[in-house]
PDB file of N, CA and C in Angstrom:
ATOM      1  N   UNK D   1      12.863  -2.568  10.616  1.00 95.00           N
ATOM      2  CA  UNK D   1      12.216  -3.225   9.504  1.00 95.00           C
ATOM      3  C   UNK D   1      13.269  -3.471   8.416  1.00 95.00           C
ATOM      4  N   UNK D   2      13.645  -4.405   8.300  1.00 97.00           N
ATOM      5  CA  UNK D   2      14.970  -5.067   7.442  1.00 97.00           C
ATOM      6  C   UNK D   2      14.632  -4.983   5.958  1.00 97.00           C
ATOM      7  N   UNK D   3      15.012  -4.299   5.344  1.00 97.00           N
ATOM      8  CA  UNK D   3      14.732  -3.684   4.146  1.00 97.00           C
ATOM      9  C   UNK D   3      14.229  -4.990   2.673  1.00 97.00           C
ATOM     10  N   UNK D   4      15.263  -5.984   3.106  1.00 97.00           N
ATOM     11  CA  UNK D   4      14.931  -6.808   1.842  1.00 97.00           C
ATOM     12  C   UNK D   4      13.561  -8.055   2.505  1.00 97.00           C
ATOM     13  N   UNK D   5      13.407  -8.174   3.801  1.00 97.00           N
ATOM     14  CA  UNK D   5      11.842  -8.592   4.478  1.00 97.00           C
ATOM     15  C   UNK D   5      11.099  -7.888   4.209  1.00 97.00           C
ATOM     16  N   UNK D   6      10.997  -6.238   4.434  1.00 97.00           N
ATOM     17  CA  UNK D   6       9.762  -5.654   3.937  1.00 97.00           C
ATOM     18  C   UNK D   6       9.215  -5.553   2.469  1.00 97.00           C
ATOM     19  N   UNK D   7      10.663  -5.434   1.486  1.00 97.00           N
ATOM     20  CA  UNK D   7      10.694  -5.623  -0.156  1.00 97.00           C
ATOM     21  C   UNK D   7       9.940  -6.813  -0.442  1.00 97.00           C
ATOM     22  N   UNK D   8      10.410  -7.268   0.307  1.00 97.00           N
ATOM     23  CA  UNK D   8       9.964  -9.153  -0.535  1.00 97.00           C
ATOM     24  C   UNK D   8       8.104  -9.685   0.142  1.00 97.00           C
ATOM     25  N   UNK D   9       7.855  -8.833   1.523  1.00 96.00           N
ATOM     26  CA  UNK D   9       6.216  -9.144   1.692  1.00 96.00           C
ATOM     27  C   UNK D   9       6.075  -7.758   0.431  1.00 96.00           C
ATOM     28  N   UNK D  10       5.954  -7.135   0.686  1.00 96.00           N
ATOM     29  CA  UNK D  10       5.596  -6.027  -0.334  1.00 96.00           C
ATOM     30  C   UNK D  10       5.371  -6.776  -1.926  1.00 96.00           C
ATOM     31  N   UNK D  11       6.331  -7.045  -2.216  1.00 95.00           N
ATOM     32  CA  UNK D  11       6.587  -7.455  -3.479  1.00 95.00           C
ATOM     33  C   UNK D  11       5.298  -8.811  -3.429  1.00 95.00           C
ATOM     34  N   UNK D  12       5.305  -9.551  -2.428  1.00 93.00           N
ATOM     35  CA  UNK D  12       4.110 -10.751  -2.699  1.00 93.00           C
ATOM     36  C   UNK D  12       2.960 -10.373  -2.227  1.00 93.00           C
ATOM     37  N   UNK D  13       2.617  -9.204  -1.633  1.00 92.00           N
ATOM     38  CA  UNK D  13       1.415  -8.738  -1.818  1.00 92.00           C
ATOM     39  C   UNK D  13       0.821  -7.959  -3.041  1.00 92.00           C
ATOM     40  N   UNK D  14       1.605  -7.294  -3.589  1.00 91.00           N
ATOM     41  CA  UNK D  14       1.562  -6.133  -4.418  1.00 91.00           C
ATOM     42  C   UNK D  14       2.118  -6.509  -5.828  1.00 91.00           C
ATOM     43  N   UNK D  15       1.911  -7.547  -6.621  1.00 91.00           N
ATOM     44  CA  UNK D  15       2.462  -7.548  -7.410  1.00 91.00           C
ATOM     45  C   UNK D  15       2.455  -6.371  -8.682  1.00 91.00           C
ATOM     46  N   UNK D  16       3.687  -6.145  -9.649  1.00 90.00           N
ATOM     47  CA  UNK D  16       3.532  -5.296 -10.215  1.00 90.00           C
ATOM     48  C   UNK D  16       2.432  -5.204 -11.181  1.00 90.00           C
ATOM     49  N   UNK D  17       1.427  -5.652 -11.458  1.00 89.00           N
ATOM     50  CA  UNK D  17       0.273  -5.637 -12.565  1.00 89.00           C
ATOM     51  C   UNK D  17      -0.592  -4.857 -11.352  1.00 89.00           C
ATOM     52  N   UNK D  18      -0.515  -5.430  -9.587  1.00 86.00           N
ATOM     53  CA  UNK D  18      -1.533  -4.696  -9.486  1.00 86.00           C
ATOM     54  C   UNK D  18      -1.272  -3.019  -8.862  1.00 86.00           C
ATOM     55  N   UNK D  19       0.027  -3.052  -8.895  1.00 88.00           N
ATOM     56  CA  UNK D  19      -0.004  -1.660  -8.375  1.00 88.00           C
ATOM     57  C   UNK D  19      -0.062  -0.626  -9.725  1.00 88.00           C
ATOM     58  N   UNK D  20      -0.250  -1.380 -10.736  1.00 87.00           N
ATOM     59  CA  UNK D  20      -0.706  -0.202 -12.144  1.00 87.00           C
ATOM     60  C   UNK D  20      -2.138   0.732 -11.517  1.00 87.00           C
ATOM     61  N   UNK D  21      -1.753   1.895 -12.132  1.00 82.00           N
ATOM     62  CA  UNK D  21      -3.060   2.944 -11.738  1.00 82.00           C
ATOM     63  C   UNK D  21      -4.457   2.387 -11.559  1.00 82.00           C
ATOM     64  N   UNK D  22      -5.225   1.753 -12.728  1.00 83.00           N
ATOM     65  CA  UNK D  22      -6.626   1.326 -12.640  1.00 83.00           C
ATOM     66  C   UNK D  22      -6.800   0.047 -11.466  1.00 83.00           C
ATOM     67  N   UNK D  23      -5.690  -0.921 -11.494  1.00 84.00           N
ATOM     68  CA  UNK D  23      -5.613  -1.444 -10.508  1.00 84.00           C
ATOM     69  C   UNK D  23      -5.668  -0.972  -9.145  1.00 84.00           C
ATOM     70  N   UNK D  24      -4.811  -0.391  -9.152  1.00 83.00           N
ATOM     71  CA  UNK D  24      -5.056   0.363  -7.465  1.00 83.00           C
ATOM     72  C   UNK D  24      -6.069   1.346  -7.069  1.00 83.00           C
ATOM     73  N   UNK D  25      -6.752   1.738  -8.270  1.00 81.00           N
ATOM     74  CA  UNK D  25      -8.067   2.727  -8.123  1.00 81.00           C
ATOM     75  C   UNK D  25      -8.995   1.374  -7.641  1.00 81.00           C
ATOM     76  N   UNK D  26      -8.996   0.240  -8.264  1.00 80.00           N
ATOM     77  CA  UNK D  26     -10.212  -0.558  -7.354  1.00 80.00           C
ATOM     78  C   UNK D  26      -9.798  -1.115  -6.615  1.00 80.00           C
ATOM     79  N   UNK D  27      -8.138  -1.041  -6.247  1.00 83.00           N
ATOM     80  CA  UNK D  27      -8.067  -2.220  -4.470  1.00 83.00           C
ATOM     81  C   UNK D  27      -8.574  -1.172  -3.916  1.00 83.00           C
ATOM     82  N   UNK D  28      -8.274   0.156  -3.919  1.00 83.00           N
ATOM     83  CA  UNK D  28      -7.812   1.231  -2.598  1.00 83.00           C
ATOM     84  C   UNK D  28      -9.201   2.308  -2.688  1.00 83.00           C
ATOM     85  N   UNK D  29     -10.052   2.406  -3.244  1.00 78.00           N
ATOM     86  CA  UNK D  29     -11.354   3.346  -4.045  1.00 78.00           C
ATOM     87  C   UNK D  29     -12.386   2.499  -4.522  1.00 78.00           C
ATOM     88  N   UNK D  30     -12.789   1.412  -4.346  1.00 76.00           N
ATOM     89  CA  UNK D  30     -13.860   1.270  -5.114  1.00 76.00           C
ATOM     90  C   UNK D  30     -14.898   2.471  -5.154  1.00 76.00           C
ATOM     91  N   UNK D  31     -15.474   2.937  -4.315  1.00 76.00           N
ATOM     92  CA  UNK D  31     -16.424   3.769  -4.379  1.00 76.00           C
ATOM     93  C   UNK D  31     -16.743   5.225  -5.175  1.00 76.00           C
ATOM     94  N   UNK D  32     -14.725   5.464  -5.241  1.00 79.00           N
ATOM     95  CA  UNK D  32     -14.580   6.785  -5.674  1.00 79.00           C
ATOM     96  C   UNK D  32     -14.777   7.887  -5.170  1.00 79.00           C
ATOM     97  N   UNK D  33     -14.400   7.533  -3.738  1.00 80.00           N
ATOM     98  CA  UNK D  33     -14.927   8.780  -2.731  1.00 80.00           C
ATOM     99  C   UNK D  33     -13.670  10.010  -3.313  1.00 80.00           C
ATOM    100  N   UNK D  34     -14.340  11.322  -3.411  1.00 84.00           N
ATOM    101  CA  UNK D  34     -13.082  11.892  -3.642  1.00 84.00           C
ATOM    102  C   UNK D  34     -12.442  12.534  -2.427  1.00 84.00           C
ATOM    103  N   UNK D  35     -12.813  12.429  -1.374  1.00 85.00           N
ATOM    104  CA  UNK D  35     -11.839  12.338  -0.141  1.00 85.00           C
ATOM    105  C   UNK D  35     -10.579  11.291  -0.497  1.00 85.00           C
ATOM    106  N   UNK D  36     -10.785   9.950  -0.516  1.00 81.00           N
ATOM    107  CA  UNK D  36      -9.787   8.966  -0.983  1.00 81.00           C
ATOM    108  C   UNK D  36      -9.543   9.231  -2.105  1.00 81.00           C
ATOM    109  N   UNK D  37      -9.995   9.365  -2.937  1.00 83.00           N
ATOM    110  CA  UNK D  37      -8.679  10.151  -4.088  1.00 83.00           C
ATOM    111  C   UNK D  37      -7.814  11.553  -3.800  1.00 83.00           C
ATOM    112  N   UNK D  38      -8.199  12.019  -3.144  1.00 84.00           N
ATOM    113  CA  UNK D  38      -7.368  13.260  -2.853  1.00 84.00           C
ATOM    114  C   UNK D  38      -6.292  13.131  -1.804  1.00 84.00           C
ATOM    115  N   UNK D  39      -6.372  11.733  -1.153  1.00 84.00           N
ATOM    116  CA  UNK D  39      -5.596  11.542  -0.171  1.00 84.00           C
ATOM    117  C   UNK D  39      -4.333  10.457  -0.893  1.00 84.00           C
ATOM    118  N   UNK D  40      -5.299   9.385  -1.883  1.00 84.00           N
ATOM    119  CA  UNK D  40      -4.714   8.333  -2.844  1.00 84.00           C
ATOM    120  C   UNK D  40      -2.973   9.657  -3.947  1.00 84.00           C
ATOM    121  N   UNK D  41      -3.659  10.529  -3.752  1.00 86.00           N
ATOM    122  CA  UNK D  41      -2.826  11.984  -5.150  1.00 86.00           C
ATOM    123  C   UNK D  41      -1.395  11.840  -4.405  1.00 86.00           C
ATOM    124  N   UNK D  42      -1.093  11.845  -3.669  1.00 90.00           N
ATOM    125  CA  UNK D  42       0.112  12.159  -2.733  1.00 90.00           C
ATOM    126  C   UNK D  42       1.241  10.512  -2.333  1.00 90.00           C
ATOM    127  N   UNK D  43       2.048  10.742  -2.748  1.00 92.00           N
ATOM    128  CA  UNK D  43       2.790   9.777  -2.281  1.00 92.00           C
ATOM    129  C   UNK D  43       2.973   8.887  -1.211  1.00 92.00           C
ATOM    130  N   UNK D  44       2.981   9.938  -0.105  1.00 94.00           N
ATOM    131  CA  UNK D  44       2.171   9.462   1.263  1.00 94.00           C
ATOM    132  C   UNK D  44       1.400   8.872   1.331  1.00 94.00           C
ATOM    133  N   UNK D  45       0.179   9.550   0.694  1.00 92.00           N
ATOM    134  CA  UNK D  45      -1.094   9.066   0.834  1.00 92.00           C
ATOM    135  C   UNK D  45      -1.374   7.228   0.491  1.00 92.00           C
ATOM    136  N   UNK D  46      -0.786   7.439  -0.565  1.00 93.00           N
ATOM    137  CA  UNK D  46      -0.639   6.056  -1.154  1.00 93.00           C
ATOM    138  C   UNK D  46       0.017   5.323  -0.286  1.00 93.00           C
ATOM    139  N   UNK D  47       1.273   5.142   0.218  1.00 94.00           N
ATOM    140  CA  UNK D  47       2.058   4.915   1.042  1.00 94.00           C
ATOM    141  C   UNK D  47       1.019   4.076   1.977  1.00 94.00           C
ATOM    142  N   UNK D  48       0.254   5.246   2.743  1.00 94.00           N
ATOM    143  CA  UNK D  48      -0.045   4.377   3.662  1.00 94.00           C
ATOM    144  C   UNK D  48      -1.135   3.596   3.563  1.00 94.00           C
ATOM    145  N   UNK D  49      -1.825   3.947   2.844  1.00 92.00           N
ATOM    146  CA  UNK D  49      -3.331   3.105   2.388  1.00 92.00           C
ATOM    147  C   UNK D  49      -2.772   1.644   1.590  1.00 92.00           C
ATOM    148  N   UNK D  50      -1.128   1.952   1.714  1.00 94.00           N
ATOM    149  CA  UNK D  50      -0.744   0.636   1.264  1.00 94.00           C
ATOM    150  C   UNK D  50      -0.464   0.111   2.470  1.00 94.00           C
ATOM    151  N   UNK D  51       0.302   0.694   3.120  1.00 95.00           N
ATOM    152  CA  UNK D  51       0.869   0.280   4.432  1.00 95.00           C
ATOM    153  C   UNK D  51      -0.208  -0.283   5.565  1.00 95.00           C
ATOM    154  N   UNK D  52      -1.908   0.222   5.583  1.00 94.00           N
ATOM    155  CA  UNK D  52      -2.856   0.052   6.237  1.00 94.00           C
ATOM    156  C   UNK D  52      -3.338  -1.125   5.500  1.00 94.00           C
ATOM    157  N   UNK D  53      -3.599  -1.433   3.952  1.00 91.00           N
ATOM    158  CA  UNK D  53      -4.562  -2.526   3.742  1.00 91.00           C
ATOM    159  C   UNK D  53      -4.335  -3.609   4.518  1.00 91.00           C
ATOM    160  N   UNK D  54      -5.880  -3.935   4.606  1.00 90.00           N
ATOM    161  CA  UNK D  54      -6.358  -5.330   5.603  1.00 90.00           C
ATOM    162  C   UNK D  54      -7.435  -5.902   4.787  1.00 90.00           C
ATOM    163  N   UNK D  55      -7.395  -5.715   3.868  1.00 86.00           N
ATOM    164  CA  UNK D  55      -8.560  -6.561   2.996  1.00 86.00           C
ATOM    165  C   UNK D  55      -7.900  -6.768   1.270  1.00 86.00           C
ATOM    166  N   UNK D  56      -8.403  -7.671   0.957  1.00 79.00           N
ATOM    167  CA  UNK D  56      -7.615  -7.844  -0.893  1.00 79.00           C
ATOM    168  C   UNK D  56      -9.028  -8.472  -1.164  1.00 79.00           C
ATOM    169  N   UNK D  57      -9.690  -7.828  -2.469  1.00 75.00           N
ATOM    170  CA  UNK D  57     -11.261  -8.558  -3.210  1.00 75.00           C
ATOM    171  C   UNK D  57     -11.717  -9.415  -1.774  1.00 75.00           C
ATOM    172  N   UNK D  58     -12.215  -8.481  -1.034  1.00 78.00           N
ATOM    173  CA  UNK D  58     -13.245  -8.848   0.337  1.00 78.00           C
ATOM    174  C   UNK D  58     -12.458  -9.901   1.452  1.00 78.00           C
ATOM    175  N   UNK D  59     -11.232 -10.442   1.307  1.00 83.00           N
ATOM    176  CA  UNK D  59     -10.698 -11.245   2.105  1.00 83.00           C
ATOM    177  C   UNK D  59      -9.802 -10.400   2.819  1.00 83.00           C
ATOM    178  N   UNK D  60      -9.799 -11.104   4.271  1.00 87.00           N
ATOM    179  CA  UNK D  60      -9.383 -10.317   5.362  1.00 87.00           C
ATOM    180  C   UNK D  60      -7.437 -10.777   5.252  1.00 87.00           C
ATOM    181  N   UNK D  61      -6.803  -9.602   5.266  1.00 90.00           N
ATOM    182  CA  UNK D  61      -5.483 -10.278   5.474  1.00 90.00           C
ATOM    183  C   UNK D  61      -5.018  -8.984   6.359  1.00 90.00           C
ATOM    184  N   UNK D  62      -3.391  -9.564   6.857  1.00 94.00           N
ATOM    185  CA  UNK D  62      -2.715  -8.654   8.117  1.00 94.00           C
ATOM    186  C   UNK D  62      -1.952  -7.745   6.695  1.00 94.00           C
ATOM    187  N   UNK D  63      -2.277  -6.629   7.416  1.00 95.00           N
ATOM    188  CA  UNK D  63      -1.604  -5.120   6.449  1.00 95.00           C
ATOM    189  C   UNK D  63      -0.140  -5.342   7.178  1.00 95.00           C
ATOM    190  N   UNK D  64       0.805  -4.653   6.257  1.00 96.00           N
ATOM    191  CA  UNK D  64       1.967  -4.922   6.126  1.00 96.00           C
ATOM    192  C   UNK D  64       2.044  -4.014   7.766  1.00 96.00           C
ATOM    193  N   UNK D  65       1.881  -3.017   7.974  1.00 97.00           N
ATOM    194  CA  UNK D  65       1.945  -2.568   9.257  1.00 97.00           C
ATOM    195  C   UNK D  65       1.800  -3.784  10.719  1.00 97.00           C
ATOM    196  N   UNK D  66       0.999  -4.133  10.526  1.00 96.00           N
ATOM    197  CA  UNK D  66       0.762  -5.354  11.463  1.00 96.00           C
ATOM    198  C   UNK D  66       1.470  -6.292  11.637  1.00 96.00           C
ATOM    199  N   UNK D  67       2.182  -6.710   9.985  1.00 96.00           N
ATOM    200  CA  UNK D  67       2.893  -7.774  10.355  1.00 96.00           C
ATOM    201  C   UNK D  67       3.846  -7.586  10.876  1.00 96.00           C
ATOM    202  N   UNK D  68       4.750  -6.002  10.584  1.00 97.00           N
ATOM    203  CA  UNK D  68       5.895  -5.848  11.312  1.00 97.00           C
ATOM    204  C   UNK D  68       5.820  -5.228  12.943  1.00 97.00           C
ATOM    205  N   UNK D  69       4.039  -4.826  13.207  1.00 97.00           N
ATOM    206  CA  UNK D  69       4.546  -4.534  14.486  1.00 97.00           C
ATOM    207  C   UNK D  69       4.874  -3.156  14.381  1.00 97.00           C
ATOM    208  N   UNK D  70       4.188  -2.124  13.535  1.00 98.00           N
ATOM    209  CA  UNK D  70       4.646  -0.465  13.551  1.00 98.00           C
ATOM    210  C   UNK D  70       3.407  -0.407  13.008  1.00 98.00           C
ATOM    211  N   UNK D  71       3.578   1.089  13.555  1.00 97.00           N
ATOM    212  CA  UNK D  71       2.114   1.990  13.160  1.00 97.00           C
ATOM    213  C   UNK D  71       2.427   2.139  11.575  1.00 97.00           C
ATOM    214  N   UNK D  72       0.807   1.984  11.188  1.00 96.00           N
ATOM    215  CA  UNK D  72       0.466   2.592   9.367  1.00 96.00           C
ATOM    216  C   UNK D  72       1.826   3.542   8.783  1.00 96.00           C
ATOM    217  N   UNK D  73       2.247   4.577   9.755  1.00 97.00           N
ATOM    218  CA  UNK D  73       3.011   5.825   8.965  1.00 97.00           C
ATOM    219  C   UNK D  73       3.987   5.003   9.232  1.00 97.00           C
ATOM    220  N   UNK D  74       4.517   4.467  10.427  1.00 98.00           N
ATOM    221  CA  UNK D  74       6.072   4.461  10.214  1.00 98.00           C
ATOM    222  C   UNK D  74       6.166   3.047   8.746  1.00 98.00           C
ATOM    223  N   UNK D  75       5.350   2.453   8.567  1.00 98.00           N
ATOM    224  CA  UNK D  75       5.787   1.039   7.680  1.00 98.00           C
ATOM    225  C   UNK D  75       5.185   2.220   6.513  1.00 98.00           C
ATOM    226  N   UNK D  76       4.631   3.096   6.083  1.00 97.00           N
ATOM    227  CA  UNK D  76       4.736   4.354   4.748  1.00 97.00           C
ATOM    228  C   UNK D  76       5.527   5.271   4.602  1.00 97.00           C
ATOM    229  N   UNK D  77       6.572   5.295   5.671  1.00 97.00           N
ATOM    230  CA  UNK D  77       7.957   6.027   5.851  1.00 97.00           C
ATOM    231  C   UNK D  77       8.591   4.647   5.379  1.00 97.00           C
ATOM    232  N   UNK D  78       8.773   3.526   5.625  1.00 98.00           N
ATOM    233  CA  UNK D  78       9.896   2.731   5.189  1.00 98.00           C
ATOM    234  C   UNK D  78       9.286   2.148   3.671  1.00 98.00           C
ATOM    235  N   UNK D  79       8.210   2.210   3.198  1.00 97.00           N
ATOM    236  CA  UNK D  79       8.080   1.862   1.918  1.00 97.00           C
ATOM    237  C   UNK D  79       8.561   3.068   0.618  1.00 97.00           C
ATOM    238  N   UNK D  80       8.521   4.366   1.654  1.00 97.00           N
ATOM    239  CA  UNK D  80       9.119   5.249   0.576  1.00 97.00           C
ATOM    240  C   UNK D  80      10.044   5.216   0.534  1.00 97.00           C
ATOM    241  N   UNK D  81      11.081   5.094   1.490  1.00 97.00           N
ATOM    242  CA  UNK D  81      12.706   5.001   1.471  1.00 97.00           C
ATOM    243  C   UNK D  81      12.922   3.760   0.974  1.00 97.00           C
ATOM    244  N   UNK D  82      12.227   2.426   0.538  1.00 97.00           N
ATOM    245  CA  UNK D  82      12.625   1.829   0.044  1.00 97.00           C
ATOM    246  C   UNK D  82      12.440   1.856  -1.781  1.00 97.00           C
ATOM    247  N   UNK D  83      11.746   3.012  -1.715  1.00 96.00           N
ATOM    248  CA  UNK D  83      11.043   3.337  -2.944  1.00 96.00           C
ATOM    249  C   UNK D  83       9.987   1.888  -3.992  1.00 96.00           C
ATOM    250  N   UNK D  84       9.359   1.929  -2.886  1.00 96.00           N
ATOM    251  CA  UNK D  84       8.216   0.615  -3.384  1.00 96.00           C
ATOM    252  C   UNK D  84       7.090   1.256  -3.974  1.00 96.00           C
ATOM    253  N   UNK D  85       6.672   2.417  -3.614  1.00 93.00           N
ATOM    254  CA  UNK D  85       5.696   3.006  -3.845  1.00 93.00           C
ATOM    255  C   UNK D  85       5.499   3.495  -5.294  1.00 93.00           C
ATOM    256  N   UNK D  86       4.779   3.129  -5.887  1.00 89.00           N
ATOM    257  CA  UNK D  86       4.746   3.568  -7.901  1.00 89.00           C
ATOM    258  C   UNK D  86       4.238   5.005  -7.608  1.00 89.00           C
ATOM    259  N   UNK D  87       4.508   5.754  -8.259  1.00 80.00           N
ATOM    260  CA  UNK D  87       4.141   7.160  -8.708  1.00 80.00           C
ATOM    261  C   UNK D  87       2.149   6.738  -9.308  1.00 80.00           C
ATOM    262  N   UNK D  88       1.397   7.377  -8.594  1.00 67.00           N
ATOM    263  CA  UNK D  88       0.231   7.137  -8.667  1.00 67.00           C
ATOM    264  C   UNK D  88      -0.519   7.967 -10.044  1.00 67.00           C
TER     265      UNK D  88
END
């Protein structure tokens, strides 16, 4: 996964307004389950619930995992080493 391809889908999915906290409490939680917040607390956690999304405000799109062709963890192992991930 070529570091400045994964930066740059990352970066046009995720722009920085929406990975601010309240923002990402309603892409990734609407409901407020606190299972998903307790999983959302962890760097990881975040990681991959970034790395898994397949939906943005009810529209279906390919999660960054998919597009490259790797499982959820390994594309939340390369978003942390690329340090994309905001401190939640």
């Amino acid at each position: 996964m070529p570091a400045k391809l994964v930066s740059r889908r990352f970066n046009e999915r995720f722009p920085p307004e929406l990975l601010q906290r309240d923002n990402l409490q309603h892409l990734l939680n609407r409901s407020k389950d606190k299972r998903v917040e307790k999983e959302l607390s962890t760097k990881r956690g975040l990681a991959r619930a970034l790395a898994g999304l397949d939906s943005i405000n009810g529209e279906a799109v390919f999660s960054l995992a998919e597009q490259f062709k790797v499982s959820r963890e390994a594309m939340a192992i390369r978003l942390e080493e690329l340090d994309l991930i905001p401190e939640y």
